[in-house]
Coordinates of C-alpha atoms and ligand atoms in Angstrom, one line a residue:
M29 CA -20.1 -2.8 2.7
T30 CA -19.1 -1.7 6.2
T31 CA -21.9 0.9 6.3
A32 CA -24.5 -1.5 5.1
L33 CA -23.4 -4.2 7.5
E34 CA -23.4 -1.9 10.6
L35 CA -26.6 0.0 9.7
T36 CA -28.4 -3.3 9.2
R37 CA -27.2 -4.4 12.7
L38 CA -28.7 -1.1 14.0
G39 CA -32.1 -2.0 12.4
Y40 CA -31.9 -0.1 9.1
S41 CA -32.6 -1.7 5.8
C42 CA -29.9 -1.0 3.2
T43 CA -29.3 -1.5 -0.5
I44 CA -25.7 -1.5 -1.9
L45 CA -25.5 -0.4 -5.5
E46 CA -22.2 -1.7 -7.0
A47 CA -21.1 -0.8 -10.5
T48 CA -19.0 -3.9 -11.1
S49 CA -19.8 -7.6 -10.9
S50 CA -18.6 -8.0 -7.3
A51 CA -18.1 -5.7 -4.4
G52 CA -14.6 -4.9 -3.0
G53 CA -13.5 -2.0 -5.1
R54 CA -9.8 -1.4 -4.7
N55 CA -9.5 -4.4 -2.6
R56 CA -8.6 -6.6 -5.5
T57 CA -6.5 -9.7 -6.0
I58 CA -5.6 -10.9 -9.4
R59 CA -5.1 -14.6 -10.2
A60 CA -4.8 -16.9 -13.3
G61 CA -7.4 -16.0 -15.8
D62 CA -8.6 -12.8 -14.3
I63 CA -9.1 -9.8 -16.6
V64 CA -7.8 -6.3 -15.9
N65 CA -9.8 -3.8 -17.9
E66 CA -8.5 -0.2 -18.0
T67 CA -10.1 2.6 -19.9
D68 CA -8.1 1.9 -23.0
S69 CA -6.7 -1.7 -22.6
S70 CA -7.5 -5.2 -21.4
Q71 CA -5.1 -7.8 -20.0
T72 CA -5.6 -11.4 -19.0
C73 CA -3.6 -12.8 -16.1
M74 CA -1.4 -15.6 -17.4
F75 CA -0.1 -16.9 -14.0
D76 CA -0.4 -20.6 -13.4
F77 CA -3.4 -21.7 -11.4
D78 CA -2.1 -22.0 -7.8
D79 CA -3.3 -20.7 -4.5
D80 CA 0.0 -18.9 -3.8
L81 CA 0.2 -17.3 -7.2
Y82 CA -1.8 -14.1 -6.7
F83 CA -1.2 -10.4 -7.0
N84 CA -2.7 -7.9 -4.6
A85 CA -3.2 -5.1 -7.1
G86 CA -4.5 -2.6 -4.6
P87 CA -4.1 -3.0 -0.8
A88 CA -1.5 -5.6 0.2
R89 CA -0.5 -4.9 3.8
I90 CA -2.4 -4.2 7.0
A91 CA -0.9 -2.3 10.0
H92 CA -1.2 -4.2 13.3
H93 CA -3.1 -1.3 14.8
H94 CA -5.8 -1.2 12.0
E95 CA -8.0 -2.7 14.6
F96 CA -11.4 -2.3 13.0
L97 CA -10.3 -4.0 9.8
L98 CA -8.5 -6.7 11.8
G99 CA -11.6 -7.0 14.0
Y100 CA -13.7 -7.9 11.0
C101 CA -11.0 -10.4 9.9
R102 CA -11.3 -12.0 13.3
E103 CA -15.1 -11.9 13.2
F104 CA -15.4 -13.3 9.7
G105 CA -12.6 -15.9 10.1
V106 CA -10.3 -14.4 7.6
A107 CA -6.9 -16.1 8.3
L108 CA -3.9 -13.7 8.6
E109 CA -0.2 -14.2 8.2
V110 CA 2.8 -11.9 8.7
F111 CA 3.6 -9.4 5.9
T112 CA 7.3 -8.4 5.8
N113 CA 7.6 -4.7 5.1
D114 CA 11.3 -4.2 6.0
N115 CA 13.7 -6.9 5.0
R116 CA 17.4 -6.2 5.7
A117 CA 18.4 -8.7 2.9
A118 CA 16.5 -6.6 0.3
L119 CA 18.2 -4.0 -1.8
M120 CA 18.5 -0.2 -2.0
H121 CA 19.5 1.1 -5.4
S122 CA 20.3 4.6 -6.6
A123 CA 21.1 5.1 -10.2
N124 CA 23.4 8.0 -9.1
S125 CA 25.5 6.5 -6.4
H126 CA 27.7 3.5 -5.7
G127 CA 28.3 3.2 -9.4
G128 CA 24.6 2.3 -9.9
Q129 CA 25.1 -0.9 -7.9
P130 CA 22.4 -1.9 -5.4
I131 CA 23.4 -2.1 -1.8
V132 CA 22.0 -4.6 0.6
S133 CA 19.7 -2.9 3.1
R134 CA 21.5 -4.4 6.2
R135 CA 24.7 -2.5 5.2
V136 CA 22.9 0.8 4.8
H137 CA 21.2 0.5 8.2
A138 CA 24.3 -0.7 10.0
D139 CA 26.7 1.9 8.5
T140 CA 24.2 4.8 8.9
R141 CA 23.9 4.0 12.6
G142 CA 27.6 3.4 13.0
N143 CA 28.5 6.7 11.4
I144 CA 25.9 8.7 13.4
A145 CA 26.9 7.0 16.7
R146 CA 30.6 7.8 16.1
L147 CA 29.9 11.5 15.3
L148 CA 27.5 11.9 18.2
S149 CA 29.8 10.2 20.7
M150 CA 32.6 12.5 19.4
A151 CA 30.5 15.5 20.0
V152 CA 29.6 14.3 23.5
N153 CA 33.2 13.7 24.5
Q154 CA 34.3 17.0 23.0
S155 CA 31.8 18.7 25.4
A156 CA 29.8 20.1 22.4
L157 CA 26.6 19.1 24.1
D158 CA 27.3 20.0 27.7
A159 CA 24.5 22.5 27.7
E160 CA 22.1 19.6 27.0
L161 CA 23.6 16.8 29.0
T162 CA 24.6 16.2 32.6
A163 CA 27.7 14.3 33.4
A164 CA 25.6 11.2 34.1
D165 CA 23.7 11.7 30.8
K166 CA 27.0 11.8 28.9
I167 CA 28.1 8.4 30.4
N168 CA 24.7 6.9 29.6
I169 CA 24.4 8.2 26.1
I170 CA 27.9 6.9 25.2
A171 CA 26.9 3.5 26.5
M172 CA 23.8 3.6 24.4
L173 CA 25.6 4.9 21.3
R174 CA 28.2 2.0 21.5
N175 CA 25.3 -0.4 21.0
F176 CA 23.3 1.8 18.7
G177 CA 26.1 2.0 16.2
D178 CA 28.2 -1.1 17.2
L179 CA 31.2 1.2 18.0
D180 CA 34.5 -0.3 19.1
G181 CA 36.1 0.4 22.5
S182 CA 37.6 3.7 21.2
L183 CA 34.2 4.8 19.9
N184 CA 35.3 4.3 16.4
Y185 CA 33.1 2.8 13.7
T186 CA 35.1 0.4 11.5
G187 CA 32.2 -1.6 10.2
S188 CA 29.9 -4.1 11.9
A189 CA 29.0 -7.7 11.6
R190 CA 25.4 -6.3 11.3
G191 CA 26.3 -5.4 7.7
G192 CA 27.1 -9.0 6.9
F193 CA 30.2 -10.4 5.3
P194 CA 31.6 -10.1 1.8
G195 CA 29.3 -12.0 -0.6
Q196 CA 26.6 -12.2 2.1
E197 CA 23.9 -11.3 -0.4
D198 CA 24.7 -14.3 -2.7
V199 CA 23.8 -17.8 -1.8
G200 CA 26.9 -20.0 -1.4
S201 CA 29.2 -17.5 0.2
R202 CA 31.2 -19.0 3.1
Q203 CA 33.3 -16.0 4.2
R204 CA 31.7 -15.8 7.6
G205 CA 34.0 -14.0 10.1
E206 CA 35.2 -11.3 7.6
R207 CA 33.3 -8.0 7.7
V208 CA 32.2 -6.2 4.7
N209 CA 33.8 -2.7 4.3
P210 CA 31.6 0.0 5.7
L211 CA 30.1 2.6 3.5
A212 CA 31.4 6.1 4.0
L213 CA 29.1 8.6 5.7
Q214 CA 29.1 10.8 2.6
D215 CA 27.7 7.9 0.5
L216 CA 24.8 7.6 2.9
I217 CA 23.7 11.3 3.0
T218 CA 24.3 13.0 -0.3
E219 CA 21.0 11.9 -1.9
T220 CA 17.4 12.3 -0.7
F221 CA 17.0 8.6 -1.5
W222 CA 19.5 7.6 1.2
Q223 CA 18.5 10.3 3.6
Q224 CA 14.9 9.2 3.6
R225 CA 14.2 5.7 2.3
Q226 CA 15.7 3.7 5.1
G227 CA 13.3 5.5 7.5
F228 CA 10.2 4.1 5.7
A229 CA 9.3 1.3 8.1
H230 CA 9.5 3.8 11.1
G231 CA 6.2 5.4 10.0
L232 CA 3.3 4.4 12.2
E233 CA 1.4 2.8 9.3
Q234 CA 4.5 0.8 8.2
Q235 CA 5.8 -0.5 11.5
P236 CA 6.1 -4.2 12.1
T237 CA 4.1 -6.4 12.7
M238 CA 2.2 -6.0 9.5
L239 CA -0.3 -8.6 8.2
Q240 CA -1.9 -9.9 5.1
P241 CA -4.8 -12.3 4.6
V242 CA -3.8 -15.8 3.7
G243 CA -4.6 -16.4 0.0
G244 CA -5.0 -12.7 -1.0
M245 CA -6.4 -9.4 0.2
D246 CA -9.7 -10.0 -1.5
R247 CA -10.5 -12.7 1.1
I248 CA -11.6 -9.7 3.2
A249 CA -13.9 -8.3 0.4
R250 CA -15.4 -11.8 -0.2
A251 CA -16.0 -12.2 3.6
F252 CA -17.8 -8.8 3.7
E253 CA -19.7 -9.6 0.6
T254 CA -21.1 -12.8 2.0
R255 CA -22.4 -10.9 5.0
V256 CA -24.3 -8.3 2.9
I257 CA -25.1 -10.3 -0.1
N258 CA -28.9 -10.0 0.3
D259 CA -28.6 -6.2 0.1
L260 CA -26.1 -6.1 -2.8
V261 CA -27.1 -5.2 -6.3
A262 CA -24.1 -5.9 -8.5
D263 CA -23.6 -4.5 -12.0
A264 CA -25.6 -1.4 -10.9
Q265 CA -24.0 1.7 -12.2
V266 CA -25.2 4.8 -10.5
T267 CA -25.9 7.6 -13.0
E268 CA -27.9 10.1 -10.9
I269 CA -28.0 11.1 -7.2
R270 CA -31.1 13.3 -6.6
K271 CA -32.7 14.9 -3.6
T272 CA -36.5 14.4 -3.1
A273 CA -38.9 16.0 -0.7
N274 CA -38.3 13.4 2.0
G275 CA -35.1 11.7 1.0
V276 CA -33.1 10.7 -2.0
R277 CA -33.6 9.1 -5.4
I278 CA -30.8 7.1 -7.0
V279 CA -30.9 6.3 -10.7
Y280 CA -28.8 3.4 -11.9
N281 CA -28.2 1.3 -15.0
R282 CA -28.4 -2.4 -14.5
L283 CA -27.6 -4.5 -17.5
G284 CA -28.6 -1.7 -19.8
A285 CA -31.9 -0.9 -18.0
P286 CA -32.3 2.4 -16.1
T287 CA -33.8 1.8 -12.7
Q288 CA -34.5 4.1 -9.8
L289 CA -34.5 3.6 -6.1
D290 CA -36.0 6.0 -3.5
A291 CA -34.6 5.9 0.0
D292 CA -34.4 8.0 3.2
Y293 CA -30.7 8.4 3.0
C294 CA -27.9 7.9 0.5
I295 CA -24.3 7.1 1.7
C296 CA -22.2 7.8 -1.3
T297 CA -18.8 6.0 -1.3
I298 CA -18.1 6.5 -4.9
P299 CA -14.5 7.9 -5.4
A300 CA -14.6 11.7 -6.1
T301 CA -12.9 11.1 -9.4
V302 CA -15.9 9.2 -10.6
L303 CA -18.6 11.1 -8.6
R304 CA -17.7 14.4 -10.3
N305 CA -19.2 13.1 -13.5
I306 CA -22.4 11.7 -12.1
V307 CA -25.5 13.9 -12.4
N308 CA -26.5 15.1 -8.9
D309 CA -28.3 17.7 -6.9
F310 CA -25.4 18.4 -4.5
S311 CA -24.8 21.8 -3.0
A312 CA -22.3 24.0 -4.8
L313 CA -19.9 23.6 -1.9
H314 CA -20.1 19.8 -2.0
R315 CA -19.8 19.8 -5.8
A316 CA -16.8 22.0 -5.7
E317 CA -14.9 19.8 -3.2
I318 CA -15.7 16.7 -5.3
A319 CA -14.5 18.4 -8.5
N320 CA -11.2 19.5 -6.9
F321 CA -10.4 16.4 -4.9
N322 CA -6.9 15.1 -5.9
Y323 CA -5.9 11.5 -6.2
A324 CA -2.6 9.7 -6.3
A325 CA -1.7 8.1 -9.7
A326 CA -0.4 4.8 -8.3
G327 CA 0.3 1.7 -10.3
K328 CA 1.7 -1.8 -9.9
I329 CA 3.0 -4.6 -12.1
A330 CA 3.5 -8.3 -11.2
F331 CA 5.4 -11.1 -12.8
Q332 CA 5.3 -14.9 -12.3
S333 CA 8.9 -15.9 -11.8
R334 CA 11.3 -18.5 -10.4
R335 CA 12.0 -17.5 -6.9
F336 CA 15.5 -16.3 -7.7
W337 CA 15.4 -13.8 -4.8
E338 CA 15.0 -16.7 -2.4
Q339 CA 17.1 -19.3 -4.1
D340 CA 20.0 -17.0 -5.2
H341 CA 19.9 -14.1 -2.6
N342 CA 18.3 -15.3 0.6
I343 CA 15.5 -12.7 0.3
Y344 CA 12.2 -13.9 1.8
G345 CA 9.5 -11.2 1.6
G346 CA 10.0 -7.5 1.9
I347 CA 10.7 -4.7 -0.4
S348 CA 13.7 -3.3 -2.4
W349 CA 13.9 0.3 -3.2
T350 CA 15.2 2.2 -6.2
T351 CA 15.4 5.7 -7.5
Q352 CA 14.0 4.5 -10.9
D353 CA 10.4 5.0 -11.8
I354 CA 9.4 1.5 -10.6
T355 CA 10.2 2.7 -7.1
Q356 CA 9.8 -0.6 -5.4
I357 CA 10.2 -4.4 -5.9
W358 CA 8.1 -6.6 -3.6
Y359 CA 8.9 -10.2 -2.8
P360 CA 6.1 -12.5 -1.9
N361 CA 5.5 -13.2 1.8
N362 CA 3.5 -16.3 1.0
G363 CA 4.5 -19.7 -0.6
L364 CA 8.0 -19.3 0.8
G365 CA 10.4 -22.0 -0.5
Q366 CA 8.2 -22.9 -3.5
T367 CA 9.6 -22.9 -7.0
S368 CA 7.5 -20.1 -8.5
G369 CA 6.3 -16.8 -6.9
I370 CA 4.7 -13.6 -7.9
L371 CA 7.2 -10.7 -7.9
V372 CA 5.8 -7.2 -7.8
G373 CA 8.2 -5.6 -10.2
A374 CA 7.0 -2.0 -9.6
Y375 CA 4.9 -0.2 -7.1
I376 CA 4.7 3.4 -8.1
F377 CA 2.9 5.7 -5.6
G378 CA 2.1 8.5 -7.9
G379 CA 3.7 11.7 -9.1
S380 CA 5.1 11.9 -12.7
A381 CA 6.2 8.3 -12.5
G382 CA 2.6 7.2 -11.8
V383 CA 1.3 9.4 -14.6
N384 CA 3.9 8.0 -17.0
F385 CA 3.1 4.4 -16.0
A386 CA -0.6 5.0 -16.6
G387 CA 0.2 6.5 -20.0
Q388 CA 2.1 3.4 -21.2
T389 CA 0.6 0.3 -22.9
P390 CA 0.7 -2.9 -20.8
Q391 CA 3.6 -4.1 -22.9
Q392 CA 5.6 -0.9 -22.4
R393 CA 5.1 -1.3 -18.7
I394 CA 6.4 -4.8 -18.8
N395 CA 9.4 -3.7 -20.8
G396 CA 10.2 -0.8 -18.5
A397 CA 9.8 -2.8 -15.3
L398 CA 12.1 -5.6 -16.6
A399 CA 14.7 -3.1 -17.8
Q400 CA 14.7 -1.1 -14.5
G401 CA 14.4 -4.2 -12.4
S402 CA 17.4 -5.8 -14.0
N403 CA 19.5 -3.0 -12.4
L404 CA 18.8 -4.6 -9.1
H405 CA 18.3 -8.2 -10.2
P406 CA 19.8 -9.1 -13.6
E407 CA 17.9 -12.5 -13.3
I408 CA 14.6 -10.7 -13.8
N409 CA 15.1 -10.7 -17.5
G410 CA 15.3 -14.5 -17.9
Q411 CA 13.0 -15.5 -15.1
A412 CA 10.2 -13.1 -14.8
A413 CA 7.5 -13.5 -17.4
R414 CA 3.8 -13.3 -17.7
G415 CA 3.5 -9.7 -16.4
I416 CA 0.3 -8.0 -15.6
S417 CA -0.1 -4.4 -14.6
I418 CA -2.7 -2.0 -13.1
A419 CA -2.7 1.8 -13.4
W420 CA -5.4 2.9 -11.0
P421 CA -6.1 6.2 -12.7
K422 CA -7.3 4.1 -15.7
I423 CA -9.5 1.6 -13.7
P424 CA -13.1 2.3 -14.5
F425 CA -15.2 3.3 -11.4
Q426 CA -11.9 4.2 -9.6
L427 CA -10.0 6.7 -11.8
G428 CA -7.3 7.1 -9.1
A429 CA -5.5 5.3 -6.3
W430 CA -6.4 7.2 -3.2
G431 CA -7.4 10.7 -2.2
T432 CA -4.7 13.2 -1.3
S433 CA -6.8 16.4 -0.6
N434 CA -7.9 17.4 2.8
P435 CA -11.7 16.7 3.1
A436 CA -13.9 19.4 4.7
T437 CA -17.4 20.0 3.3
L438 CA -17.7 16.3 2.3
L439 CA -17.5 15.3 6.0
T440 CA -20.9 17.0 6.5
P441 CA -24.1 15.7 4.9
D442 CA -25.8 17.5 2.0
E443 CA -29.4 17.2 3.3
N444 CA -30.0 13.4 3.2
I445 CA -26.9 12.5 1.3
F446 CA -23.9 11.5 3.3
F447 CA -20.4 10.8 2.0
A448 CA -17.9 8.1 2.9
G449 CA -14.8 6.4 1.5
E450 CA -11.1 6.3 2.3
H451 CA -10.6 9.8 0.8
L452 CA -12.8 11.2 3.6
S453 CA -10.8 9.8 6.5
I454 CA -7.7 10.5 8.5
L455 CA -6.2 7.3 7.0
Q456 CA -6.4 8.1 3.3
G457 CA -5.1 5.2 1.2
W458 CA -5.8 2.6 3.8
Q459 CA -8.7 0.2 4.2
E460 CA -9.0 1.1 7.9
G461 CA -9.6 4.7 6.7
A462 CA -12.6 3.5 4.5
I463 CA -14.0 1.8 7.6
L464 CA -13.5 4.8 9.8
S465 CA -15.3 7.0 7.3
A466 CA -18.2 4.6 7.2
Y467 CA -18.4 4.8 11.0
H468 CA -18.4 8.6 10.7
A469 CA -21.4 8.5 8.3
I470 CA -23.2 6.0 10.5
D471 CA -22.7 8.3 13.5
L472 CA -24.2 11.2 11.7
I473 CA -27.2 9.3 10.6
V474 CA -27.8 7.8 14.0
A475 CA -27.4 11.2 15.6
R476 CA -29.9 12.7 13.2
D477 CA -32.5 10.0 13.8
S478 CA -32.0 10.2 17.6
A479 CA -32.5 14.0 17.7
Ligands
LIG515 C1 -2.3 0.7 -5.3 C2 -3.0 0.7 -3.9 C3 -2.3 0.3 -2.8 C4 -3.0 0.3 -1.6 N1 -2.4 -0.3 -0.5 C5 -3.1 -0.4 0.7 C6 -2.6 -1.3 1.7 O1 -1.5 -1.9 1.6 N2 -3.3 -1.4 2.8 C7 -4.5 -0.8 3.0 O2 -5.2 -1.0 4.0 N3 -5.0 0.0 2.0 C8 -4.3 0.1 0.8 N4 -4.9 0.9 -0.2 C9 -6.1 1.6 0.0 C10 -7.4 0.8 0.0 O3 -7.5 0.0 -1.1 C11 -8.6 1.8 0.0 O4 -8.4 2.8 1.1 C12 -9.9 1.1 0.2 O5 -10.0 -0.1 -0.4 C13 -11.0 2.1 -0.3 O6 -12.2 1.6 0.1 P1 -13.5 2.5 -0.3 O7 -14.7 1.7 0.1 O8 -13.3 3.9 0.2 O9 -13.5 2.6 -1.9 P2 -13.5 1.5 -3.0 O10 -12.9 0.3 -2.6 O11 -12.9 2.1 -4.3 O12 -15.1 1.3 -3.3 C14 -15.8 2.2 -4.1 C15 -16.8 1.4 -4.8 O13 -17.7 2.2 -5.6 C16 -18.0 1.6 -6.8 N5 -18.4 2.6 -7.7 C17 -17.7 3.5 -8.4 N6 -18.5 4.2 -9.2 C18 -19.8 3.7 -9.1 C19 -21.0 4.0 -9.7 N7 -21.2 4.9 -10.6 N8 -22.1 3.2 -9.4 C20 -22.0 2.2 -8.5 N9 -20.8 1.9 -7.8 C21 -19.7 2.6 -8.2 C22 -16.6 0.9 -7.2 O14 -16.8 -0.1 -8.1 C23 -16.2 0.4 -5.8 O15 -16.6 -0.9 -5.6 C24 -4.3 0.8 -1.4 C25 -4.9 1.3 -2.6 C26 -4.3 1.3 -3.8 C27 -5.0 1.8 -5.0

């Protein structure tokens, strides 16, 4: 849709052939009554009808520096609100440590910093870093470390109010003033999970402030669709991409009838997983890259639930992490304070957990997510119901979540056929990447026509 919108603005006339009934692709929000068809199952969303009860099954957050996507939101009047990625009241859970009990994120952050600051200040004061630091640097870094780790006057770490007080994670606790006992350094470094997960929100794409459209991510798709609606042919499944003497010929099925369209250029944004099975005249090099392009096997599941995370644990938005297959639990950032909310009970990025998830029936996914989720939130069993899942490797016309191979040949046109889509960008797995790849294809076409 970006390509059609911008090329039209440049004076080209475009036709968008979209296989499904509406454009948007992975930008998909599921609400009451919506149907999720996978290659071997079908589910109906049983949420209550309510503007705040929605599930962003694909993209759900936007980085504040995804400026082209945010620029379209501004231009189209798509209202935005803050998306909380990192919530210190959320949980971190490893099945293998702390007796399998989840730890509230604020403790992990406070105690990791405290332990690091204590060790580093010890090294500085024992002159272990004299080759690196001047006398002034040593004074300055000690001052910084005292604040970084909340060390006491003797540069010891004995816990911090930053970690909260005993019972802090449960509503009704009144023990303010007492400090929770600090976690030992060894408990924070022995597993990859603890070594890496708390750094998640430091990544450039994950840093605050993050945003989401008010009412669901598909507000963006619908806004785009409105702008290109006259050029959009829905329910048009491309079956052949051919080269002609002067351009391209696209064969597509529309409501059972084969149709063909001749054009000067084709910009193909079909995911490589789908494209590899479409009849084509591509060069051997293009065909090989399409055939071998890898995709992540991501999946999600959502439940309608009483907002026990808010009401019982003071968790408003954000993400809990676990070593179990479900990987993440997401709390809604919208409708705060209401009775019901949509809890994302699993967000699996891929790997064997993603493949397993895709291999399960929808009911097996629900059972698994509730069983694993109850290790963080026992309430999930009684409160979370009406689950609906999506396994992107099994969604027709997608067959994968996002590209993970490095694109090369596909960045160059094959005669009059150009390629675009998130998988061909430097921001794979992001909507901004899909837009950037559209701009790349447009630049190539404009350069050719200007030559
Ligand atoms: C689980 C998940 C989480 C994500 N999280 C985020 C996030 O938080 N933030 C973010 O910005 N991005 C996120 N993304 C990535 C984002 O969704 C994608 O990068 C972006 O939507 C891809 O856009 P696209 O135009 O390249 O492809 P698509 O949106 O997939 O568009 C391809 C289109 O081609 C159509 N098509 C396929 N085959 C045919 C055919 N034969 N004939 C006609 N049409 C066909 C499809 O129906 C589809 O409409 C996430 C993706 C997933 C799956």
